[in-house]
């Protein structure tokens, strides 16, 4: 059943799903299956496999829960064939728990106490025949010893029995759930007296919008405001009703579901009270909890996806390459930390200079940098974008101008997470004799050379490219980010003789222990000459070798194929191609004319089909090709060093530092990233900012609004936008054509990009804190 369901969801054949599940169960990783088992899965890609893996876990958990529920109900002697069919057919965990609710062991409730006291016949009588008089019928059930001393108490007991019976109807709950999902609003209000403390949540002081339409960032903002005691957040079941009208259409749904034609019969008034109490006491709160929980789960999932995509873009950013690099970790009072690393990342020199106040050793610092650069033949200068970065950037700019013979090139890089790395156990192991303050400069230099190799050493959550990353499930976030890192590392490939334990640990089939064992073997026996030597590493067996070997590269090894992505298990295929072509492997590699004449079908074997052989030929054409883009840098505008230097209408070049659902944050070198709202990115409608930009992109922006006091900057990527203009003429305002959009109450009908940007204010504050 699980296989068929997954095949339907992924819109692939059950055989593909079954093959992938078998491989996953055998311990194969997603990168390995996606690249080296295409014949088995008929080409399922890594994205499909990740989804399959996640859904497989969910459905198996659900299957286990289904078995527990069936066993529990059977032990109670209440399991019917109809109930079995419903439980087996449940589509999700919510539906499954609804069906289990009447049979779920629970503490003694008021309804159960009333049943034990013998009041169930009274409840049944009044429910089945509303023409009966409640008070008269209840008088027969008065029993002071059982806690029901008068007819009113007996009626209350009967009411609790029916309330619990109504509230445990799976079919009724589904009807109410569907109504609320379609019509209900989420409403937030400021807690009285918290206006000043919660200023960043001002957009939500009096806010209401459809539950089914609220974007993830607004949902998480409201929930954060509630958790901080700033906002009250409630479910409005009937948003169109007046505040004075406390009735709900959900009460009508309850009455109709149980065929209660409430009118003027003797028991109708009492039954109406039962219906009202069922909704207000038993169902409303639980539905609010459930629907808000589902909204939070959906919002968290979207936020995690945003984080994962941003992390992927950051890790796959263009590497500057194996160039001697000077890393500068800017500081004012404490000085600028300096580190030089060679093309392999080895530290050559460190220092600390004090060009800024209060020491103001500008000329001395410039001379020190010049001497270091000349001595070590530095090619690149990597400057962290923290406090003092623009001042430090100016120092390097003057050095480049005064000493052109040095041939320096400066680049500003994100220093997010550098301090976390500096104090980490990994940094202590890598740089044991170096002061903690200098390790950050080393990290800043290395992350310019190879962002992937350096950033994998840092806890992903410290890199600062998430959306409400501290508000989401940390376990789900961790799993998602680990998957991103694994995919990126294996997509690029790893130099077996150069990689750190941190980088090796993310290679398919390896873990921290095996990664450390590989490095220890390398330290004790020298560089690996062949991939086969991996099998000599302690605890690295055939399965780990199978999963890892294709993603590990050996430059200048004994076998030229070890420098490529061709898996050792496929070397016989290459030998067949060599025999067919009549030339050596070295002559075959990169020989475009010869390789393009090859027909993959000619080399098919029982174990290797056309997809794999096509990949092998492509790899032989460009062995070890790096999928990352060409290295480029942004040029920050001279004289624009702090937020007060920004003027409306300025056109600047910057780097996209983060992408959220509502827009993108851009660093233009003033210590505070500005927001380009999604509505100000392009003249056409887009639903996702990533359709236009991704983290690390170099973009041109126009300054639309600056608020130095609140440290808020609004940009536009539409160069003909006019600052302060509410609705730029002749522009579709990022709205899809031929569709009607209803704005939620309390929201303006349309806002300019600067006004729209306010919706991201809470996130902007959180993002700024994360970067610090």
XYZ file of C-alpha atoms in Angstrom:
772
model
C 0.000 0.000 0.000
C 2.848 2.392 0.866
C 4.618 1.764 -2.435
C 1.484 2.495 -4.472
C 0.763 5.657 -2.485
C 4.297 6.980 -2.924
C 4.183 6.190 -6.648
C 0.930 8.128 -6.955
C 2.266 11.124 -5.021
C 5.514 11.253 -7.012
C 3.726 10.402 -10.268
C 6.168 7.615 -11.065
C 5.891 3.857 -11.479
C 5.613 1.580 -8.407
C 8.668 -0.358 -9.634
C 10.763 2.816 -9.388
C 9.584 3.443 -5.852
C 10.132 -0.162 -4.787
C 13.690 -0.106 -6.147
C 14.467 3.152 -4.331
C 12.963 1.867 -1.066
C 15.016 -1.325 -1.316
C 18.200 0.665 -1.858
C 17.450 3.038 1.030
C 16.688 0.097 3.315
C 20.016 -1.464 2.331
C 21.818 1.667 3.544
C 22.373 3.470 0.260
C 22.373 7.269 0.396
C 20.301 9.589 -1.763
C 23.340 11.025 -3.646
C 24.595 7.498 -4.410
C 21.220 6.260 -5.643
C 20.609 9.398 -7.729
C 23.999 9.207 -9.465
C 24.979 5.560 -9.607
C 21.720 3.581 -9.548
C 19.762 5.235 -12.350
C 18.944 1.918 -14.003
C 17.364 0.577 -10.813
C 15.155 3.627 -10.184
C 14.713 4.537 -13.837
C 16.282 7.937 -13.243
C 14.698 9.244 -10.036
C 16.589 12.440 -9.177
C 17.836 13.576 -5.788
C 14.822 15.850 -5.156
C 12.371 13.004 -5.833
C 14.428 10.664 -3.683
C 14.531 13.142 -0.780
C 10.743 13.505 -0.922
C 10.332 9.745 -1.173
C 12.597 9.208 1.841
C 10.676 11.716 3.978
C 7.245 10.435 2.965
C 8.360 6.829 3.441
C 9.236 7.618 7.048
C 5.870 9.362 7.610
C 3.837 6.544 6.055
C 5.723 3.863 7.950
C 5.138 5.730 11.215
C 1.457 5.954 10.289
C 1.382 2.252 9.492
C 2.843 1.463 12.920
C 0.315 3.761 14.594
C -2.525 2.140 12.632
C -1.471 -1.279 13.971
C -1.384 0.024 17.574
C -4.867 1.545 17.212
C -6.386 -1.600 15.713
C -4.889 -3.704 18.501
C -6.164 -1.315 21.199
C -9.745 -1.286 19.856
C -9.704 -5.059 19.354
C -8.627 -5.583 22.967
C -11.631 -3.475 24.014
C -13.879 -5.819 22.034
C -15.205 -2.937 19.938
C -13.511 -3.555 16.589
C -15.974 -3.961 13.724
C -15.326 -4.719 10.058
C -16.621 -1.254 9.146
C -14.226 0.380 11.606
C -11.322 -1.698 10.284
C -12.097 -0.494 6.751
C -12.177 3.155 7.890
C -8.933 2.866 9.852
C -7.169 1.082 6.991
C -8.381 3.767 4.581
C -7.316 6.766 6.692
C -5.244 9.120 4.511
C -3.343 10.923 7.265
C -2.556 10.857 10.970
C -5.281 13.388 11.810
C -7.992 11.236 10.252
C -6.564 8.177 11.996
C -6.661 9.866 15.411
C -10.228 11.107 14.783
C -11.352 7.503 14.287
C -9.516 6.402 17.420
C -10.856 9.230 19.597
C -13.995 7.429 20.942
C -11.892 4.383 21.888
C -8.809 6.136 23.175
C -8.151 5.435 26.885
C -8.639 8.657 28.804
C -9.071 10.029 32.297
C -12.551 9.872 33.800
C -14.568 12.696 32.316
C -17.811 14.282 33.456
C -19.588 12.334 30.725
C -18.109 9.026 31.906
C -19.050 9.792 35.505
C -22.620 10.481 34.356
C -22.716 7.193 32.424
C -21.469 5.315 35.501
C -24.282 6.996 37.480
C -26.833 5.591 35.042
C -27.719 8.815 33.179
C -27.089 7.519 29.633
C -30.775 6.448 29.181
C -31.823 10.027 30.014
C -29.457 11.412 27.383
C -30.725 8.894 24.806
C -34.372 9.655 25.535
C -34.027 13.395 25.082
C -31.839 12.985 22.003
C -34.239 10.524 20.327
C -37.484 12.290 21.300
C -37.277 16.081 21.735
C -41.022 16.124 22.501
C -40.237 14.849 25.991
C -39.966 17.306 28.869
C -36.322 17.438 30.079
C -37.228 18.325 33.674
C -39.872 15.604 33.937
C -37.596 12.942 32.468
C -34.660 14.029 34.614
C -36.695 13.693 37.836
C -36.580 9.912 37.407
C -32.760 9.954 37.529
C -32.194 12.023 40.655
C -29.748 10.223 42.961
C -28.000 12.305 45.601
C -25.633 9.476 46.539
C -24.264 9.420 42.992
C -23.840 13.203 42.922
C -27.050 14.148 41.074
C -29.275 15.609 43.775
C -31.861 17.351 41.575
C -33.219 17.333 37.990
C -30.838 20.128 36.936
C -27.793 18.102 37.992
C -29.147 15.061 36.160
C -29.673 17.137 32.995
C -26.143 18.497 33.251
C -24.840 14.932 33.443
C -26.876 13.936 30.370
C -25.573 17.041 28.596
C -21.939 15.992 29.202
C -22.699 12.507 27.855
C -24.057 13.916 24.577
C -21.325 16.547 24.336
C -18.615 13.882 24.478
C -20.517 11.645 22.075
C -20.916 14.502 19.595
C -17.295 15.654 19.935
C -15.965 12.149 19.271
C -17.690 11.738 15.913
C -14.941 11.467 13.267
C -17.383 12.392 10.475
C -18.545 15.529 12.325
C -14.982 16.622 13.051
C -14.120 16.270 9.361
C -17.100 18.466 8.397
C -16.164 21.177 10.903
C -12.510 20.962 9.917
C -13.374 21.479 6.253
C -15.616 24.453 7.075
C -12.980 26.125 9.242
C -10.192 25.498 6.769
C -12.249 27.180 4.073
C -13.751 30.070 6.059
C -11.958 30.688 9.356
C -9.545 33.581 9.961
C -6.519 33.856 12.202
C -6.779 37.028 14.267
C -4.024 38.750 16.220
C -4.356 41.629 18.686
C -1.882 43.501 20.845
C -1.855 42.592 24.518
C -2.895 45.728 26.353
C 0.115 47.681 27.601
C 2.604 45.931 25.303
C 2.431 48.463 22.445
C 5.891 49.947 22.995
C 7.643 46.695 23.915
C 6.183 44.966 20.875
C 6.702 47.755 18.335
C 8.268 45.370 15.815
C 4.952 43.514 15.688
C 2.955 46.652 14.872
C 1.678 45.060 11.637
C -0.150 42.515 13.785
C -1.632 44.746 16.511
C -5.051 44.428 14.840
C -4.754 41.885 12.065
C -7.045 39.267 10.555
C -6.728 37.131 7.454
C -7.923 33.835 6.079
C -6.343 30.864 7.802
C -5.892 28.996 4.521
C -4.135 31.947 2.830
C -1.759 33.293 5.488
C 1.881 33.172 4.268
C 4.375 31.264 6.348
C 6.384 34.323 7.437
C 3.262 36.101 8.764
C 2.056 32.985 10.562
C 5.416 32.517 12.261
C 5.579 36.213 13.148
C 2.199 36.031 14.884
C 3.094 32.846 16.735
C 6.394 34.377 17.837
C 4.550 37.472 19.051
C 2.186 35.238 21.018
C 5.070 33.266 22.546
C 6.726 36.524 23.627
C 3.518 37.671 25.314
C 3.032 40.571 22.879
C 0.095 39.292 20.833
C -3.137 37.423 21.440
C -3.790 35.040 18.560
C -7.193 33.413 18.131
C -9.265 31.501 15.618
C -12.252 33.363 14.165
C -14.656 30.645 13.032
C -17.155 33.096 11.530
C -15.193 36.245 10.577
C -18.145 37.929 8.847
C -20.317 37.936 11.979
C -20.600 40.891 14.299
C -18.507 40.712 17.445
C -21.669 40.716 19.588
C -22.979 37.569 17.869
C -21.324 34.673 19.673
C -23.097 31.944 17.732
C -21.231 29.983 15.067
C -22.230 28.200 11.902
C -20.330 25.252 13.359
C -23.248 24.824 15.776
C -25.519 24.453 12.750
C -23.136 21.847 11.327
C -23.354 19.884 14.601
C -27.154 20.033 14.712
C -27.521 19.037 11.065
C -25.043 16.170 11.413
C -27.183 14.605 14.176
C -30.528 15.495 12.498
C -31.512 17.855 15.281
C -34.331 20.017 13.899
C -34.263 22.490 16.745
C -37.533 24.416 17.035
C -40.054 24.813 19.872
C -40.369 21.273 21.139
C -39.933 20.786 24.922
C -36.363 19.397 24.684
C -35.151 21.584 21.785
C -33.925 24.385 24.013
C -31.943 21.905 26.116
C -30.538 20.204 22.992
C -29.566 23.596 21.564
C -27.582 24.187 24.731
C -25.872 20.820 24.285
C -24.922 21.751 20.718
C -23.656 25.173 21.804
C -21.580 23.724 24.634
C -20.241 20.983 22.370
C -18.883 23.624 20.028
C -17.608 26.131 22.549
C -16.272 23.767 25.231
C -15.335 20.542 23.442
C -14.542 21.354 19.804
C -13.559 25.020 19.352
C -10.440 24.962 21.507
C -9.251 21.599 20.201
C -9.862 22.728 16.603
C -7.989 25.975 17.212
C -5.081 24.002 18.650
C -5.164 21.513 15.793
C -5.524 24.053 12.969
C -2.917 26.390 14.436
C -0.650 23.378 14.870
C -1.176 22.425 11.225
C -0.574 26.044 10.173
C 2.613 26.162 12.209
C 3.772 22.850 10.719
C 3.138 24.131 7.186
C 4.791 27.477 7.943
C 7.763 25.724 9.533
C 8.093 23.432 6.532
C 8.144 26.441 4.196
C 10.626 28.267 6.432
C 12.871 25.202 6.491
C 12.642 24.969 2.699
C 13.658 28.630 2.435
C 16.617 28.005 4.743
C 17.579 24.873 2.797
C 17.458 26.658 -0.567
C 19.477 29.603 0.747
C 22.036 27.275 2.303
C 22.304 25.361 -0.963
C 22.948 28.600 -2.865
C 25.545 29.704 -0.337
C 27.385 26.374 -0.325
C 27.317 26.201 -4.121
C 28.641 29.752 -4.506
C 31.544 30.210 -6.887
C 34.942 29.417 -5.324
C 37.822 31.826 -5.910
C 40.085 28.808 -6.206
C 43.532 27.808 -4.987
C 44.984 31.307 -4.623
C 47.046 32.694 -1.771
C 44.537 34.720 0.209
C 44.732 37.356 2.927
C 41.812 37.138 5.358
C 40.801 40.221 7.362
C 38.413 39.972 10.304
C 37.541 43.649 10.900
C 37.298 45.206 14.319
C 37.561 48.716 15.702
C 38.811 48.864 19.276
C 40.181 45.299 19.242
C 41.904 45.715 15.878
C 41.706 43.929 12.534
C 42.769 40.283 12.689
C 44.963 39.189 9.756
C 45.649 35.708 8.382
C 47.337 34.528 5.181
C 46.580 31.083 3.763
C 48.141 29.438 0.731
C 46.238 27.807 -2.129
C 45.609 24.678 -0.063
C 44.268 26.621 2.933
C 47.430 26.208 4.999
C 48.084 29.149 7.347
C 51.261 31.029 6.413
C 51.096 34.034 8.741
C 48.871 35.891 11.236
C 48.907 39.369 12.689
C 46.724 42.078 14.211
C 46.647 45.672 12.972
C 44.988 48.749 14.509
C 44.097 51.165 11.701
C 40.919 52.489 13.330
C 40.045 54.487 16.429
C 41.183 54.715 19.129
C 44.706 53.656 17.994
C 44.406 55.151 14.469
C 47.559 53.414 13.182
C 46.456 53.807 9.566
C 49.808 54.206 7.823
C 51.524 51.569 9.962
C 48.702 49.103 9.245
C 48.959 49.750 5.496
C 52.727 49.120 5.593
C 52.207 45.900 7.559
C 49.669 44.613 5.054
C 51.895 45.562 2.117
C 54.845 43.679 3.608
C 52.733 40.586 4.311
C 51.267 40.593 0.810
C 54.669 41.010 -0.798
C 56.330 38.339 1.331
C 53.663 35.674 0.678
C 52.688 36.745 -2.858
C 49.061 37.304 -1.849
C 46.572 37.379 -4.740
C 43.210 37.913 -3.021
C 42.089 39.883 0.027
C 38.983 38.560 1.770
C 37.314 41.095 4.086
C 34.642 40.070 6.585
C 31.507 42.193 6.426
C 31.146 42.842 10.166
C 31.777 45.910 12.298
C 34.562 48.018 10.801
C 34.352 46.298 7.410
C 33.868 49.432 5.310
C 36.693 51.203 7.102
C 38.913 48.155 6.558
C 37.781 47.935 2.934
C 38.885 51.558 2.493
C 42.318 50.723 3.928
C 42.789 47.874 1.442
C 41.497 50.029 -1.421
C 44.153 52.638 -0.679
C 46.800 49.904 -0.496
C 45.765 48.563 -3.911
C 45.851 52.062 -5.371
C 49.248 52.927 -3.900
C 50.814 49.492 -4.558
C 49.464 48.309 -7.929
C 52.516 46.090 -8.346
C 51.129 43.794 -5.639
C 48.315 42.793 -8.007
C 45.770 42.495 -5.186
C 42.045 41.967 -5.617
C 39.710 42.618 -2.673
C 36.360 40.964 -1.980
C 33.891 41.491 0.844
C 32.526 38.175 2.180
C 29.938 37.234 4.780
C 31.569 36.526 8.113
C 28.437 34.902 9.561
C 29.425 31.967 11.720
C 33.140 32.811 11.784
C 33.090 33.449 15.530
C 31.162 30.195 16.073
C 33.831 28.299 14.127
C 36.651 30.071 16.015
C 35.485 28.725 19.363
C 34.520 25.265 18.070
C 36.186 21.960 18.880
C 36.942 21.534 15.185
C 38.827 24.840 15.027
C 40.797 23.843 18.122
C 41.807 20.611 16.399
C 42.671 22.339 13.093
C 44.439 25.365 14.589
C 45.463 24.244 18.096
C 48.193 26.807 18.720
C 46.347 29.805 17.328
C 44.514 32.437 19.343
C 40.731 32.161 19.043
C 40.472 35.722 17.744
C 42.745 34.926 14.771
C 40.896 31.769 13.721
C 38.051 33.886 12.379
C 40.425 35.583 9.912
C 41.561 32.153 8.705
C 37.948 31.115 8.154
C 37.209 34.343 6.250
C 40.181 33.708 3.944
C 39.323 30.064 3.334
C 35.626 30.666 2.669
C 36.586 32.880 -0.266
C 38.806 30.137 -1.698
C 36.137 27.444 -1.318
C 32.856 28.377 0.410
C 31.671 24.765 0.518
C 34.788 23.316 2.107
C 34.856 25.992 4.819
C 31.168 26.495 5.588
C 30.562 22.792 6.257
C 32.693 23.293 9.376
C 30.075 25.640 10.815
C 26.726 24.733 12.331
C 24.319 25.630 9.472
C 22.027 27.564 11.822
C 24.926 29.925 12.612
C 25.378 30.941 8.975
C 22.357 33.264 9.151
C 20.423 32.540 5.954
C 17.223 31.248 7.566
C 13.689 32.562 7.973
C 12.524 32.326 11.615
C 15.074 29.563 12.053
C 14.810 29.594 15.855
C 11.019 29.202 15.770
C 10.873 25.967 13.786
C 11.380 22.338 14.774
C 15.105 22.104 15.329
C 15.188 18.375 14.591
C 13.368 18.830 11.253
C 15.571 21.809 10.417
C 18.694 19.848 11.264
C 17.686 16.905 9.066
C 16.845 19.177 6.146
C 20.086 21.133 6.358
C 22.159 17.968 6.683
C 20.506 16.700 3.494
C 21.399 19.962 1.708
C 25.018 19.754 2.814
C 25.223 16.100 1.760
C 23.797 16.900 -1.679
C 26.121 19.874 -2.205
C 29.276 18.095 -1.058
C 28.610 15.073 -3.233
C 27.558 17.166 -6.234
C 30.945 18.934 -6.182
C 33.095 15.992 -5.110
C 35.873 15.967 -2.536
C 39.667 15.884 -2.910
C 40.565 12.849 -0.819
C 44.089 14.102 -0.079
C 43.133 17.679 0.830
C 39.723 17.527 2.515
C 39.184 18.215 6.195
C 37.388 15.697 8.439
C 34.382 18.051 8.466
C 34.075 17.949 4.670
C 34.743 14.201 4.417
C 32.057 13.444 7.011
C 29.386 14.642 4.554
C 30.510 12.363 1.732
C 28.025 9.621 0.879
C 28.586 6.579 3.086
C 30.973 8.304 5.507
C 30.483 9.675 9.010
C 32.612 11.589 11.492
C 34.446 8.496 12.677
C 35.306 7.259 9.186
C 36.250 10.795 8.107
C 38.677 11.107 11.013
C 40.047 7.620 10.279
C 40.706 8.664 6.669
C 42.617 11.752 7.788
C 44.577 9.706 10.363
C 45.510 7.163 7.681
C 46.559 10.026 5.388
C 48.696 11.553 8.144
C 50.390 8.228 8.928
C 50.831 6.799 5.422
C 50.963 9.847 3.193
C 48.625 10.804 0.357
C 46.265 8.225 -1.105
C 47.585 6.960 -4.445
C 44.429 5.081 -5.351
C 40.762 4.890 -4.363
C 41.339 1.206 -3.584
C 43.574 2.286 -0.698
C 40.434 3.472 1.093
C 39.722 -0.147 1.957
C 42.856 -0.065 4.147
C 41.289 2.613 6.368
C 40.161 1.326 9.744
C 36.426 0.414 9.862
C 35.845 1.452 6.222
C 34.276 -1.662 4.724
C 32.948 -2.596 1.272
C 29.551 -0.903 1.776
C 31.071 2.434 2.828
C 33.531 2.154 -0.070
C 30.695 1.513 -2.523
C 28.772 4.571 -1.301
C 31.761 6.958 -1.031
C 34.308 6.080 -3.704
C 32.655 7.815 -6.660
C 32.495 11.135 -4.805
C 36.145 11.142 -3.706
C 38.810 12.454 -6.079
C 42.542 11.745 -6.241
C 44.529 14.157 -8.374
C 47.734 12.764 -9.891
C 46.911 9.264 -8.638
C 47.950 5.940 -10.071
C 44.699 5.678 -12.033
C 43.548 8.791 -13.940
C 39.915 7.717 -13.462
C 40.331 8.280 -9.704
C 40.246 12.018 -10.416
C 36.802 11.731 -12.012
C 33.237 10.974 -10.925
C 33.368 7.569 -12.624
C 32.704 4.979 -9.920
C 35.368 2.253 -9.536
C 32.670 -0.368 -10.132
C 32.318 1.099 -13.654
C 36.020 1.070 -14.541
C 35.473 -2.104 -16.652
C 33.108 -0.074 -18.850
C 35.874 2.491 -19.429
C 38.261 -0.359 -20.238
C 35.772 -1.585 -22.852
C 35.651 1.903 -24.349
C 39.462 2.026 -24.332
C 39.681 -1.334 -26.099
C 37.084 -0.222 -28.632
C 38.793 3.101 -29.361
C 42.318 1.736 -29.431
C 43.818 4.478 -27.238
C 44.985 4.754 -23.624
C 42.784 6.105 -20.853
C 44.821 9.324 -20.641
C 44.321 9.890 -24.369
C 40.594 9.166 -24.063
C 39.956 11.666 -21.281
C 38.994 15.050 -22.731
C 39.040 13.749 -26.319
C 35.789 15.374 -27.427
C 35.968 14.217 -31.039
C 36.356 10.582 -30.085
C 33.888 10.605 -27.196
C 31.128 12.205 -29.251
C 31.329 9.369 -31.748
C 30.639 6.757 -29.069
C 27.200 5.164 -28.835
C 26.301 4.261 -25.201
C 24.198 1.347 -26.463
C 27.377 -0.382 -27.698
C 28.710 -0.787 -24.155
C 25.584 -1.875 -22.273
C 26.095 -4.826 -19.903
C 23.876 -6.657 -17.449
C 24.896 -4.272 -14.661
C 25.201 -1.009 -16.569
C 22.601 0.509 -18.863
C 22.458 3.497 -21.188
C 21.899 6.160 -18.440
C 25.053 5.210 -16.515
C 27.181 4.794 -19.644
C 25.978 8.185 -20.921
C 27.117 9.707 -17.612
C 30.494 7.947 -17.896
C 31.110 9.329 -21.383
C 30.124 12.841 -20.246
C 32.494 12.540 -17.283
C 35.350 11.401 -19.511
C 34.738 14.514 -21.602
C 35.102 16.837 -18.570
C 36.443 14.799 -15.638
C 35.822 16.211 -12.180
C 33.920 19.190 -13.568
C 32.888 21.624 -10.834
C 29.152 22.409 -11.117
C 29.559 25.719 -9.320
C 29.429 29.022 -11.261
C 32.283 31.284 -12.279
C 33.721 33.488 -9.541
C 32.486 37.111 -9.603
C 32.498 39.953 -7.105
C 30.323 42.988 -6.338
C 31.661 46.549 -6.248
C 30.347 48.639 -3.369
C 29.920 52.358 -4.021
C 32.695 54.590 -2.707
C 31.581 56.886 0.099
C 28.606 54.714 1.055
C 29.788 53.124 4.263
C 26.931 53.498 6.751
C 23.157 53.672 6.636
C 23.157 57.469 6.969
C 25.107 57.683 3.684
C 22.157 56.224 1.780
C 19.869 58.604 -0.094
C 16.577 57.810 -1.746
C 17.048 57.225 -5.452
C 20.638 55.967 -5.208
C 21.451 53.065 -7.496
C 23.888 50.608 -5.927
C 25.420 47.215 -6.535
C 25.078 44.635 -3.799
C 25.059 40.958 -2.911
C 21.922 38.989 -2.058
C 22.577 37.797 1.476
C 19.290 36.018 2.135
C 16.028 35.153 0.397
C 12.689 34.891 2.224
C 9.200 34.179 0.948
C 8.371 37.882 0.904
C 11.551 39.187 -0.707
C 15.338 39.259 -0.680
C 17.859 40.960 1.607
C 20.729 42.737 -0.124
C 24.082 43.807 1.340
C 25.324 47.070 -0.181
C 28.130 47.495 2.364
C 26.487 49.604 5.074
C 26.346 46.980 7.882
C 22.565 46.642 7.509
C 20.993 44.553 4.788
C 18.077 46.135 2.944
C 14.909 44.437 1.760
C 13.738 44.131 -1.828
C 10.093 43.163 -1.413
C 8.805 40.562 -3.859
C 6.576 43.228 -5.415
C 9.639 45.361 -6.259
C 11.737 42.704 -7.970
C 10.252 42.709 -11.437
C 7.381 44.080 -13.519
C 5.853 40.616 -13.984
C 4.035 38.485 -11.426
C 6.173 36.063 -9.424
C 5.132 33.838 -6.543
C 8.637 33.100 -5.250
C 11.569 35.570 -5.010
C 13.894 32.737 -6.000
C 12.462 32.935 -9.498
C 14.536 36.146 -9.788
C 17.432 35.888 -7.307
C 19.258 33.515 -5.003
C 21.714 33.968 -2.122
C 25.093 35.145 -3.398
C 23.770 36.834 -6.554
C 25.153 40.248 -7.461
C 22.273 42.650 -8.143
C 21.645 46.322 -8.857
C 19.144 48.050 -6.549
C 17.585 51.472 -6.114
C 17.175 52.947 -2.625
C 13.450 53.524 -2.035
C 13.270 54.317 1.671
C 15.739 54.664 4.554
C 14.900 54.639 8.267
C 18.225 55.011 10.164
C 16.541 55.010 13.567
C 14.911 51.603 13.034
C 17.780 50.428 10.787
C 15.416 49.680 7.926
C 16.269 49.983 4.252
C 13.902 49.368 1.365
C 15.266 48.677 -2.119
C 13.758 48.093 -5.538
C 15.257 46.144 -8.425
C 13.031 48.071 -10.852
C 15.189 50.994 -11.863
C 12.259 53.147 -13.011
C 10.547 53.031 -9.600
C 10.247 56.397 -7.861
C 10.906 56.611 -4.088
C 7.756 57.508 -2.155
C 5.471 56.718 -5.074
C 2.510 54.716 -3.785
C 1.562 52.966 -6.998
C 3.975 53.218 -9.926
C 2.045 53.786 -13.112
C 1.772 51.280 -15.943
C 2.942 48.312 -13.879
C 1.101 45.132 -12.886
C 2.184 45.406 -9.243
C 3.197 41.755 -9.090
C -0.423 40.664 -9.420
C -1.457 37.746 -11.625
C -3.593 38.680 -14.589
C -7.326 37.923 -14.733
C -7.541 36.892 -11.095
C -9.445 38.532 -8.276
C -7.562 38.922 -5.003
C -9.384 39.711 -1.778
C -7.259 41.462 0.770
C -7.758 40.352 4.364
C -9.426 42.813 6.678
C -7.147 45.374 8.338
C -4.804 45.256 5.335
C -4.514 48.151 2.897
C -5.852 47.529 -0.593
C -2.430 48.043 -2.164
C 0.894 49.272 -0.922
C 4.070 50.503 -2.504
C 7.204 48.401 -2.188
C 8.381 50.303 0.927
C 5.008 49.809 2.596
C 4.884 46.172 1.553
C 8.324 45.714 3.026
C 6.897 46.464 6.456
C 5.285 43.019 6.437
C 8.785 41.579 6.778
C 9.807 43.825 9.684
C 9.657 41.155 12.360
C 11.804 38.864 10.236
C 14.197 41.708 9.441
C 14.780 42.212 13.170
C 15.320 38.502 13.690
C 17.671 38.342 10.704
C 19.721 41.279 11.982
C 20.078 39.562 15.364
C 21.097 36.303 13.703
C 23.869 38.036 11.748
C 25.283 39.508 14.956
